[in-house]
């Protein structure tokens, strides 16, 4: 339902956490409701305890900025980078619906193929991933964690390369080298 001429003042927080979508070493991704826009978004926030590590905070911020600057149809757009009321860093991004390539390949190995699991679809996805990676490489960014679990095939034919947390930027020092 589209609202018109409503006041933008919020009585509570902008994002309401709904469900945990995934968890990694540095962050957790939640499905959230964005009260300002009125849509579902994905929110990745730095994990409890991890935010105390300055190197982890820098890596998390770098991930959000790298992903946010790579504007490509196969890279999930970042909407906002901020901190919550407790001071925990988070970024919001487009909610992606679909299945990971890992899930699809596992299903195919079991012989439990769905109607949409055609070679044509998988080859198209592979080509789109190659174009996204090439786009990133042209901008000096190496993903460094490209695997079937970090590739999402959407419900409408879209393909996304996920999780830019281990990305290396050409000419940028690694965090291990920082003093």
Backbone as ProteinMPNN parsed JSONL, in Angstrom:
{"seq_chain_A": "XXXXXXXXXXXXXXXXXXXXXXXXXXXXXXXXXXXXXXXXXXXXXXXXXXXXXXXXXXXXXXXXXXXXXXXXXXXXXXXXXXXXXXXXXXXXXXXXXXXXXXXXXXXXXXXXXXXXXXXXXXXXXXXXXXXXXXXXXXXXXXXXXXXXXXXXXXXXXXXXXXXXXXXXXXXXXXXXXXX", "coords_chain_A": {"N_chain_A": [[0.854, -1.176, 0.0], [0.658, 2.119, -0.924], [1.515, 5.085, 0.646], [0.499, 8.485, 1.059], [1.571, 11.83, 1.61], [2.265, 11.51, 4.349], [3.467, 12.064, 7.664], [6.949, 12.086, 8.308], [8.098, 11.641, 10.741], [9.382, 9.444, 13.158], [8.292, 7.206, 15.678], [9.771, 5.255, 16.822], [12.654, 3.11, 16.348], [14.212, 3.181, 13.083], [14.649, 0.762, 11.705], [13.264, -2.42, 12.026], [14.187, -5.395, 13.308], [13.62, -8.619, 11.978], [14.048, -11.419, 11.08], [16.784, -13.684, 11.332], [18.96, -14.009, 8.687], [21.455, -14.941, 7.962], [24.754, -15.808, 9.171], [28.076, -14.875, 9.752], [31.676, -14.783, 10.173], [32.274, -12.138, 10.948], [29.875, -10.73, 10.874], [26.247, -10.481, 11.085], [23.328, -11.118, 9.213], [20.206, -9.714, 8.847], [16.72, -9.873, 8.111], [14.818, -7.013, 7.741], [12.365, -4.519, 8.554], [11.993, -1.482, 7.022], [10.995, 1.359, 8.374], [10.756, 3.956, 7.429], [10.765, 3.982, 4.58], [9.088, 1.873, 4.13], [9.531, -0.811, 3.369], [10.984, -4.096, 2.976], [14.289, -4.81, 3.95], [17.692, -5.956, 3.843], [19.82, -6.215, 6.598], [23.091, -5.94, 7.556], [24.944, -6.434, 10.366], [27.67, -5.759, 12.537], [29.005, -8.36, 14.482], [28.175, -9.075, 17.905], [30.592, -8.321, 20.294], [32.637, -8.536, 18.391], [32.713, -5.969, 17.462], [34.337, -4.607, 19.171], [36.933, -4.954, 18.378], [39.293, -3.107, 16.751], [40.454, -3.599, 14.187], [38.63, -5.398, 13.059], [36.39, -3.755, 12.951], [37.272, -1.878, 11.045], [37.546, -3.571, 8.801], [34.872, -4.343, 8.461], [33.639, -1.871, 7.899], [35.028, -1.313, 5.542], [34.081, -3.382, 3.887], [31.342, -2.638, 3.58], [31.641, -0.174, 2.276], [33.097, -0.857, -0.05], [31.306, -2.649, -1.328], [29.156, -0.891, -1.599], [30.169, 0.997, -3.39], [30.536, -0.371, -5.714], [28.677, -0.263, -8.201], [26.664, -2.221, -9.835], [24.574, -4.401, -11.732], [24.718, -7.052, -10.743], [25.633, -6.894, -8.203], [24.761, -6.43, -4.929], [23.016, -3.546, -4.021], [23.997, -1.082, -1.604], [22.226, 0.616, 0.881], [22.401, 2.205, 3.224], [24.852, 3.166, 5.655], [25.615, 2.987, 8.976], [25.312, 3.486, 12.558], [23.725, 1.731, 15.246], [21.5, 2.352, 18.097], [22.94, 1.257, 20.187], [25.494, 1.613, 19.369], [26.537, -0.16, 17.555], [27.9, -1.01, 14.438], [26.277, -1.022, 11.276], [25.046, -1.961, 8.015], [22.603, -1.347, 5.516], [20.93, -2.997, 2.864], [19.715, -3.974, -0.383], [17.13, -6.336, -0.218], [17.513, -9.635, -1.114], [15.95, -12.147, -2.876], [15.788, -15.603, -3.355], [17.834, -18.418, -4.293], [20.937, -19.771, -3.178], [23.728, -20.52, -5.277], [25.088, -22.683, -4.309], [23.063, -24.132, -2.922], [21.455, -24.877, -5.099], [23.223, -26.439, -6.66], [23.735, -28.513, -4.868], [21.195, -29.672, -4.7], [20.959, -30.549, -7.357], [22.991, -32.471, -7.45], [21.882, -34.373, -5.782], [19.973, -35.321, -7.431], [17.559, -34.096, -7.503], [16.306, -32.142, -9.13], [14.761, -28.998, -9.875], [12.193, -27.481, -11.912], [13.237, -25.057, -12.931], [15.99, -25.421, -12.965], [17.85, -25.413, -15.169], [20.506, -26.062, -17.558], [20.944, -23.888, -19.157], [20.049, -21.727, -17.535], [21.95, -21.878, -15.469], [24.348, -21.473, -16.892], [23.893, -18.889, -17.826], [23.836, -17.569, -15.377], [26.488, -18.0, -14.577], [27.818, -16.49, -16.552], [26.905, -13.918, -15.857], [28.016, -13.637, -13.313], [30.723, -13.659, -13.999], [30.85, -11.235, -15.434], [30.282, -9.409, -13.366], [32.46, -9.831, -11.639], [34.543, -9.123, -13.346], [33.902, -6.417, -13.676], [34.372, -5.504, -11.037], [37.122, -6.097, -10.868], [38.137, -4.34, -12.804], [37.942, -2.028, -11.394], [39.802, -2.328, -9.487], [39.257, -4.144, -7.424], [39.354, -7.186, -5.739], [37.487, -10.027, -5.106], [37.944, -12.402, -3.486], [36.595, -14.415, -2.074], [34.966, -15.945, -3.634], [32.526, -18.207, -4.239], [30.146, -20.923, -4.575], [28.268, -20.573, -2.469], [28.243, -17.841, -2.124], [26.94, -16.771, -4.224], [23.947, -15.729, -5.484], [20.943, -16.698, -6.939], [18.242, -15.123, -8.19], [14.615, -14.887, -7.96], [13.596, -13.865, -10.312], [15.374, -14.194, -12.384], [17.597, -12.697, -11.847], [21.027, -12.314, -10.808], [23.34, -12.4, -8.177], [26.43, -11.423, -6.738], [27.6, -12.043, -3.643], [28.731, -11.019, -0.321], [31.302, -9.29, 0.284], [33.278, -9.129, 2.139], [35.925, -10.089, 2.376], [37.25, -8.789, 0.425], [39.916, -7.474, -1.526], [41.573, -4.499, -2.136], [43.245, -3.089, -4.799], [46.446, -1.656, -4.371], [45.848, -0.937, -1.783], [46.738, -1.152, 1.59], [46.936, -4.234, 3.37], [45.042, -5.126, 6.271], [46.492, -6.536, 8.142], [48.998, -5.503, 7.818], [48.906, -3.031, 8.887], [49.867, -0.675, 11.351]], "CA_chain_A": [[0.0, 0.0, 0.0], [1.431, 3.35, -1.002], [0.996, 6.164, 1.472], [0.758, 9.821, 0.535], [1.547, 12.966, 2.527], [2.361, 11.124, 5.751], [4.572, 12.659, 8.41], [8.095, 11.191, 8.348], [8.6, 11.48, 12.104], [9.271, 8.072, 13.647], [8.184, 7.063, 17.13], [10.741, 4.26, 17.251], [13.798, 2.971, 15.432], [13.883, 3.082, 11.664], [14.667, -0.627, 11.252], [12.789, -3.441, 12.954], [14.737, -6.709, 12.974], [12.591, -9.646, 11.908], [14.578, -12.783, 11.044], [18.192, -13.866, 10.997], [19.115, -14.631, 7.369], [22.748, -15.598, 7.88], [25.76, -15.394, 10.154], [29.448, -15.148, 9.353], [32.677, -14.515, 11.19], [32.251, -10.752, 11.416], [28.574, -10.09, 10.905], [24.983, -11.197, 10.98], [22.417, -10.461, 8.279], [18.819, -9.832, 9.272], [15.631, -9.275, 7.353], [14.296, -5.904, 8.541], [11.381, -3.621, 7.977], [12.412, -0.083, 7.025], [9.783, 2.105, 8.695], [10.692, 5.209, 6.671], [10.397, 3.697, 3.197], [8.002, 0.899, 4.124], [9.942, -1.979, 2.59], [11.898, -5.039, 3.615], [15.686, -4.675, 3.555], [18.638, -6.797, 4.575], [20.742, -5.428, 7.413], [24.249, -6.657, 8.069], [25.535, -5.716, 11.484], [28.855, -6.386, 13.095], [28.596, -9.259, 15.568], [28.415, -8.692, 19.292], [31.947, -8.662, 20.716], [33.558, -8.254, 17.285], [32.808, -4.515, 17.277], [35.375, -4.078, 20.055], [38.218, -5.113, 17.701], [39.423, -2.018, 15.768], [40.698, -4.139, 12.843], [37.357, -5.95, 12.582], [35.541, -2.6, 12.604], [37.764, -1.34, 9.759], [37.188, -4.526, 7.737], [33.428, -4.267, 8.273], [33.386, -0.611, 7.19], [35.552, -1.449, 4.177], [33.139, -4.216, 3.149], [30.166, -1.839, 3.228], [32.018, 0.858, 1.304], [33.442, -1.504, -1.323], [30.06, -3.117, -1.94], [28.358, 0.281, -1.942], [30.754, 1.732, -4.513], [30.492, -1.206, -6.915], [27.315, -0.186, -8.72], [26.538, -3.182, -10.931], [23.339, -5.178, -11.539], [24.945, -8.32, -10.047], [26.182, -6.609, -6.873], [23.651, -5.915, -4.13], [23.249, -2.153, -3.636], [23.967, -0.691, -0.2], [21.367, 1.785, 1.07], [22.815, 3.056, 4.341], [25.903, 2.709, 6.564], [25.39, 3.783, 10.167], [25.399, 2.754, 13.83], [22.442, 1.692, 15.949], [21.472, 3.038, 19.388], [23.981, 0.676, 21.045], [26.792, 1.922, 18.786], [26.975, -1.243, 16.671], [27.91, -0.632, 13.026], [25.459, -1.835, 10.378], [24.661, -1.378, 6.742], [21.412, -1.935, 4.93], [21.06, -3.252, 1.43], [18.558, -4.577, -1.022], [16.795, -7.708, 0.162], [17.606, -10.503, -2.281], [15.178, -13.38, -2.73], [16.215, -16.642, -4.277], [18.626, -19.521, -3.75], [22.363, -19.707, -3.478], [24.187, -21.508, -6.246], [25.433, -23.859, -3.508], [21.834, -24.901, -2.712], [21.02, -25.434, -6.382], [24.147, -27.522, -7.035], [23.507, -29.634, -3.942], [19.958, -30.299, -5.145], [21.233, -31.247, -8.619], [23.781, -33.672, -7.123], [20.957, -35.357, -5.201], [19.037, -35.751, -8.464], [16.272, -33.523, -7.132], [16.261, -30.894, -9.886], [13.493, -28.289, -10.062], [11.938, -27.109, -13.3], [14.074, -23.935, -13.345], [17.416, -25.727, -12.821], [18.372, -25.803, -16.483], [21.895, -25.676, -17.872], [20.887, -22.527, -19.702], [19.977, -20.808, -16.404], [23.226, -21.896, -14.759], [25.349, -20.825, -17.75], [23.591, -17.463, -17.788], [24.3, -17.09, -14.067], [27.95, -17.988, -14.634], [28.22, -15.33, -17.362], [26.649, -12.697, -15.085], [29.028, -13.576, -12.255], [31.972, -13.25, -14.66], [30.755, -9.807, -15.731], [30.384, -8.672, -12.101], [33.843, -9.94, -11.161], [35.334, -8.293, -14.256], [33.599, -5.031, -13.3], [35.108, -5.228, -9.804], [38.564, -6.106, -11.17], [38.458, -3.094, -13.509], [37.994, -0.976, -10.385], [40.852, -2.659, -8.534], [38.724, -4.9, -6.296], [39.351, -8.645, -5.846], [36.507, -10.547, -4.155], [38.717, -13.338, -2.663], [35.786, -15.443, -1.416], [33.96, -16.303, -4.627], [32.157, -19.619, -4.115], [28.706, -21.079, -4.829], [27.474, -20.036, -1.374], [28.218, -16.382, -2.213], [26.267, -16.402, -5.468], [22.501, -15.89, -5.298], [20.109, -16.638, -8.133], [16.958, -14.581, -7.767], [13.374, -15.457, -8.466], [13.243, -13.281, -11.596], [16.503, -14.308, -13.294], [18.735, -11.89, -11.427], [22.16, -13.024, -10.213], [24.078, -11.497, -7.305], [27.654, -11.837, -6.058], [27.426, -11.59, -2.257], [29.774, -11.094, 0.7], [32.54, -8.632, -0.134], [34.029, -8.922, 3.365], [37.351, -10.408, 2.23], [37.745, -8.123, -0.786], [41.216, -6.775, -1.505], [41.581, -3.353, -3.03], [44.597, -2.846, -5.311], [47.178, -0.522, -3.798], [45.439, -0.653, -0.402], [47.452, -2.084, 2.485], [46.121, -5.21, 4.12], [44.915, -4.735, 7.674], [47.561, -7.167, 8.895], [50.195, -4.707, 7.664], [48.735, -1.721, 9.533], [50.381, -0.621, 12.727]], "C_chain_A": [[0.894, 1.232, 0.0], [0.743, 4.438, -0.193], [1.353, 7.498, 0.841], [0.702, 10.831, 1.675], [1.548, 12.565, 3.999], [3.559, 11.818, 6.379], [5.703, 11.647, 8.502], [8.657, 10.989, 9.744], [8.343, 10.051, 12.574], [9.163, 8.077, 15.164], [9.23, 6.101, 17.662], [11.895, 4.193, 16.274], [13.337, 2.798, 13.987], [13.751, 1.631, 11.22], [14.207, -1.56, 12.357], [13.32, -4.789, 12.49], [13.625, -7.752, 13.001], [13.164, -11.053, 11.995], [16.054, -12.759, 10.719], [18.273, -14.601, 9.663], [20.429, -15.389, 7.255], [23.72, -15.019, 8.879], [27.13, -15.784, 9.615], [30.389, -14.804, 10.483], [32.602, -13.122, 11.774], [30.851, -10.193, 11.604], [27.411, -11.055, 10.852], [24.083, -10.399, 10.049], [20.989, -10.776, 8.705], [17.885, -9.28, 8.207], [15.027, -8.224, 8.266], [13.186, -5.199, 7.793], [11.917, -2.201, 8.125], [11.149, 0.759, 7.201], [9.648, 3.391, 7.889], [10.194, 4.955, 5.254], [9.21, 2.736, 3.124], [8.311, -0.305, 3.268], [10.83, -2.867, 3.433], [13.292, -4.799, 3.063], [16.491, -5.729, 4.304], [19.562, -5.866, 5.341], [21.87, -6.338, 7.878], [24.819, -5.821, 9.197], [26.721, -6.503, 12.022], [28.422, -7.195, 14.319], [28.977, -8.705, 16.933], [29.806, -9.183, 19.708], [32.977, -8.339, 19.656], [33.758, -6.751, 17.136], [33.856, -3.874, 18.177], [36.767, -4.149, 19.428], [38.343, -4.041, 16.616], [39.673, -2.517, 14.343], [39.42, -4.706, 12.25], [36.409, -4.823, 12.18], [35.962, -2.009, 11.259], [37.398, -2.259, 8.61], [35.696, -4.449, 7.424], [33.054, -3.001, 7.496], [33.86, -0.69, 5.745], [34.612, -2.29, 3.327], [31.935, -3.4, 2.678], [30.5, -0.818, 2.144], [32.373, 0.26, -0.054], [32.17, -1.938, -2.038], [29.204, -1.938, -2.401], [28.865, 1.044, -3.14], [30.749, 0.939, -5.807], [29.052, -1.258, -7.431], [27.213, -1.013, -9.99], [25.28, -4.004, -10.686], [23.514, -6.486, -10.771], [25.61, -8.132, -8.684], [25.086, -5.891, -6.087], [23.932, -4.475, -3.707], [23.118, -1.938, -2.129], [23.138, 0.588, -0.101], [21.917, 2.744, 2.126], [23.925, 2.37, 5.127], [25.803, 3.603, 7.793], [25.703, 2.958, 11.411], [24.021, 2.785, 14.48], [22.563, 2.382, 17.305], [22.545, 2.525, 20.343], [25.388, 0.939, 20.498], [27.333, 0.842, 17.871], [26.841, -0.806, 15.216], [27.009, -1.584, 12.244], [25.392, -1.169, 9.017], [23.448, -2.109, 6.221], [21.609, -2.028, 3.429], [19.768, -3.857, 0.909], [18.367, -5.997, -0.495], [16.779, -8.537, -1.12], [16.837, -11.784, -1.986], [15.676, -14.378, -3.76], [16.953, -17.739, -3.55], [20.088, -19.303, -4.069], [22.692, -20.767, -4.524], [24.575, -22.796, -5.527], [24.201, -24.746, -3.291], [21.368, -25.576, -3.99], [21.906, -26.612, -6.787], [23.968, -28.739, -6.136], [22.248, -30.395, -4.343], [20.181, -31.1, -6.43], [22.033, -32.528, -8.378], [22.904, -34.768, -6.524], [19.99, -35.904, -6.242], [17.637, -35.211, -8.227], [16.085, -32.169, -7.824], [14.845, -30.329, -9.939], [13.369, -27.917, -11.528], [12.885, -26.007, -13.789], [15.57, -24.192, -13.296], [18.051, -26.166, -14.141], [19.833, -25.399, -16.64], [21.944, -24.249, -18.387], [20.869, -21.49, -18.568], [21.317, -20.727, -15.686], [24.337, -21.254, -15.582], [25.137, -19.314, -17.792], [24.078, -16.859, -16.467], [25.824, -16.99, -14.043], [28.45, -16.77, -15.416], [28.014, -14.028, -16.592], [27.647, -12.532, -13.938], [30.362, -13.118, -12.846], [31.969, -11.757, -14.971], [30.886, -8.969, -14.459], [31.814, -8.679, -11.575], [34.764, -9.1, -12.042], [35.134, -6.812, -13.932], [34.386, -4.629, -12.046], [36.606, -5.153, -10.073], [38.985, -4.836, -11.889], [38.584, -1.911, -12.548], [38.978, -1.294, -9.269], [40.403, -3.451, -7.329], [38.734, -6.389, -6.624], [38.442, -9.192, -4.756], [37.158, -11.441, -3.092], [37.894, -14.358, -1.867], [34.65, -15.868, -2.347], [33.731, -17.808, -4.575], [30.654, -19.722, -4.321], [27.82, -20.527, -3.713], [27.366, -18.523, -1.386], [27.662, -15.897, -3.546], [24.789, -16.727, -5.291], [21.807, -15.754, -6.641], [18.712, -16.254, -7.686], [15.779, -15.22, -8.467], [13.021, -14.974, -9.87], [14.416, -13.278, -12.575], [17.707, -13.48, -12.899], [19.782, -12.767, -10.737], [22.939, -12.003, -9.392], [25.324, -12.171, -6.764], [27.593, -11.196, -4.676], [28.745, -11.598, -1.499], [31.13, -10.59, 0.218], [33.468, -8.384, 1.052], [35.516, -9.22, 3.281], [37.98, -9.723, 1.016], [39.073, -7.427, -0.524], [41.133, -5.671, -2.533], [43.015, -3.13, -3.474], [45.178, -1.585, -4.691], [46.691, -0.122, -2.412], [46.153, -1.639, 0.507], [46.471, -3.038, 3.167], [46.096, -4.789, 5.571], [46.018, -5.341, 8.525], [48.845, -6.333, 8.846], [50.104, -3.36, 8.351], [49.3, -1.761, 10.943], [49.41, 0.08, 13.639]], "O_chain_A": [[1.787, 1.359, 0.838], [-0.456, 4.676, -0.334], [2.378, 7.628, 0.173], [-0.112, 10.704, 2.59], [0.896, 13.217, 4.815], [4.542, 12.12, 5.703], [5.452, 10.468, 8.748], [9.612, 10.231, 9.913], [7.245, 9.516, 12.415], [9.843, 8.842, 15.848], [9.544, 6.136, 18.851], [12.095, 5.103, 15.469], [12.229, 2.335, 13.714], [12.851, 1.296, 10.449], [14.698, -1.498, 13.483], [12.957, -5.273, 11.417], [12.798, -7.775, 13.912], [12.801, -11.808, 12.898], [16.522, -11.932, 9.937], [17.721, -15.692, 9.52], [20.509, -16.378, 6.526], [23.548, -13.904, 9.372], [27.318, -16.881, 9.089], [29.962, -14.563, 11.612], [32.839, -12.936, 12.967], [30.652, -9.279, 12.404], [27.561, -12.253, 10.614], [24.07, -9.168, 10.082], [20.615, -11.933, 8.896], [18.224, -8.335, 7.494], [14.752, -8.498, 9.434], [13.083, -5.273, 6.568], [12.254, -1.772, 9.228], [10.332, 0.86, 6.286], [8.533, 3.871, 7.685], [9.291, 5.646, 4.783], [8.425, 2.778, 2.177], [7.454, -0.776, 2.521], [11.36, -2.451, 4.464], [13.466, -4.606, 1.86], [16.018, -6.314, 5.279], [20.029, -4.858, 4.811], [21.638, -7.369, 8.51], [25.14, -4.646, 9.013], [26.762, -7.732, 11.967], [27.572, -6.756, 15.093], [29.956, -7.975, 17.088], [30.144, -10.346, 19.487], [34.084, -7.909, 19.983], [34.831, -6.3, 16.735], [34.225, -2.719, 17.968], [37.686, -3.475, 19.894], [37.577, -4.059, 15.652], [39.164, -1.93, 13.388], [39.151, -4.517, 11.064], [35.706, -4.932, 11.176], [35.115, -1.68, 10.429], [36.982, -1.788, 7.551], [35.301, -4.486, 6.259], [32.258, -3.049, 6.559], [33.19, -0.203, 4.835], [34.365, -1.956, 2.168], [31.555, -3.468, 1.51], [29.727, -0.625, 1.205], [31.996, 0.805, -1.091], [31.978, -1.633, -3.215], [28.597, -1.987, -3.471], [28.08, 1.679, -3.845], [30.936, 1.507, -6.883], [28.307, -2.19, -7.127], [27.614, -0.579, -11.071], [24.948, -4.279, -9.532], [22.546, -6.987, -10.199], [26.093, -9.093, -8.085], [24.556, -4.872, -6.53], [24.968, -4.203, -3.1], [22.258, -2.523, -1.471], [23.316, 1.521, -0.885], [21.896, 3.96, 1.934], [23.941, 1.146, 5.253], [25.893, 4.826, 7.685], [26.283, 1.875, 11.327], [23.251, 3.728, 14.297], [23.615, 2.935, 17.627], [23.011, 3.264, 21.21], [26.372, 0.523, 21.11], [28.486, 0.921, 17.447], [25.798, -0.294, 14.809], [26.976, -2.786, 12.507], [25.646, 0.028, 8.88], [23.272, -3.308, 6.44], [22.344, -1.252, 2.819], [18.862, -4.2, 1.669], [19.326, -6.754, -0.347], [16.11, -8.182, -2.091], [17.056, -12.425, -0.958], [15.951, -14.02, -4.905], [16.742, -17.972, -2.36], [20.435, -18.725, -5.099], [22.007, -21.784, -4.632], [24.408, -23.885, -6.077], [24.277, -25.964, -3.453], [20.933, -26.728, -3.962], [21.405, -27.656, -7.205], [24.042, -29.874, -6.607], [22.234, -31.626, -4.329], [19.654, -32.203, -6.575], [21.787, -33.549, -9.02], [23.156, -35.954, -6.736], [19.26, -36.855, -5.963], [16.651, -35.787, -8.687], [15.747, -31.176, -7.18], [13.865, -31.069, -10.034], [14.329, -28.027, -12.291], [13.294, -26.024, -14.95], [16.355, -23.28, -13.557], [18.721, -27.197, -14.195], [20.327, -24.512, -15.944], [22.872, -23.498, -18.087], [21.587, -20.492, -18.629], [21.771, -19.639, -15.333], [25.187, -20.557, -15.026], [26.102, -18.549, -17.793], [24.658, -15.774, -16.447], [26.38, -16.011, -13.546], [29.392, -16.1, -14.993], [28.853, -13.13, -16.662], [28.071, -11.418, -13.632], [31.051, -12.284, -12.258], [32.985, -11.087, -14.788], [31.537, -7.924, -14.476], [32.318, -7.653, -11.118], [35.67, -8.438, -11.536], [36.095, -6.044, -13.918], [34.989, -3.557, -11.997], [37.286, -4.258, -9.572], [40.063, -4.303, -11.626], [39.247, -0.919, -12.851], [38.996, -0.626, -8.235], [41.084, -3.446, -6.303], [38.197, -6.812, -7.649], [38.616, -8.849, -3.587], [36.928, -11.233, -1.901], [38.459, -15.096, -1.06], [33.527, -16.117, -1.908], [34.645, -18.589, -4.839], [29.954, -18.712, -4.251], [26.718, -20.054, -3.991], [26.487, -17.966, -0.727], [27.887, -14.755, -3.946], [24.426, -17.863, -4.985], [22.057, -14.808, -7.388], [18.078, -16.963, -6.904], [15.923, -15.98, -9.424], [12.222, -15.614, -10.553], [14.455, -12.458, -13.493], [18.744, -13.554, -13.558], [19.468, -13.811, -10.165], [23.173, -10.882, -9.842], [25.293, -13.34, -6.378], [27.542, -9.973, -4.547], [29.75, -12.122, -1.981], [31.988, -11.368, -0.2], [34.347, -7.525, 0.981], [36.297, -8.655, 4.046], [39.105, -10.04, 0.63], [39.311, -6.872, 0.549], [40.681, -5.881, -3.659], [43.909, -2.995, -2.639], [44.486, -0.583, -4.513], [47.082, 0.931, -1.908], [46.172, -2.837, 0.227], [45.338, -2.679, 3.488], [47.037, -4.157, 6.051], [46.44, -4.743, 9.515], [49.688, -6.445, 9.736], [51.085, -2.619, 8.406], [49.21, -2.776, 11.634], [49.676, 0.219, 14.833]]}, "name": "protein", "num_of_chains": 1, "seq": "XXXXXXXXXXXXXXXXXXXXXXXXXXXXXXXXXXXXXXXXXXXXXXXXXXXXXXXXXXXXXXXXXXXXXXXXXXXXXXXXXXXXXXXXXXXXXXXXXXXXXXXXXXXXXXXXXXXXXXXXXXXXXXXXXXXXXXXXXXXXXXXXXXXXXXXXXXXXXXXXXXXXXXXXXXXXXXXXXXX"}
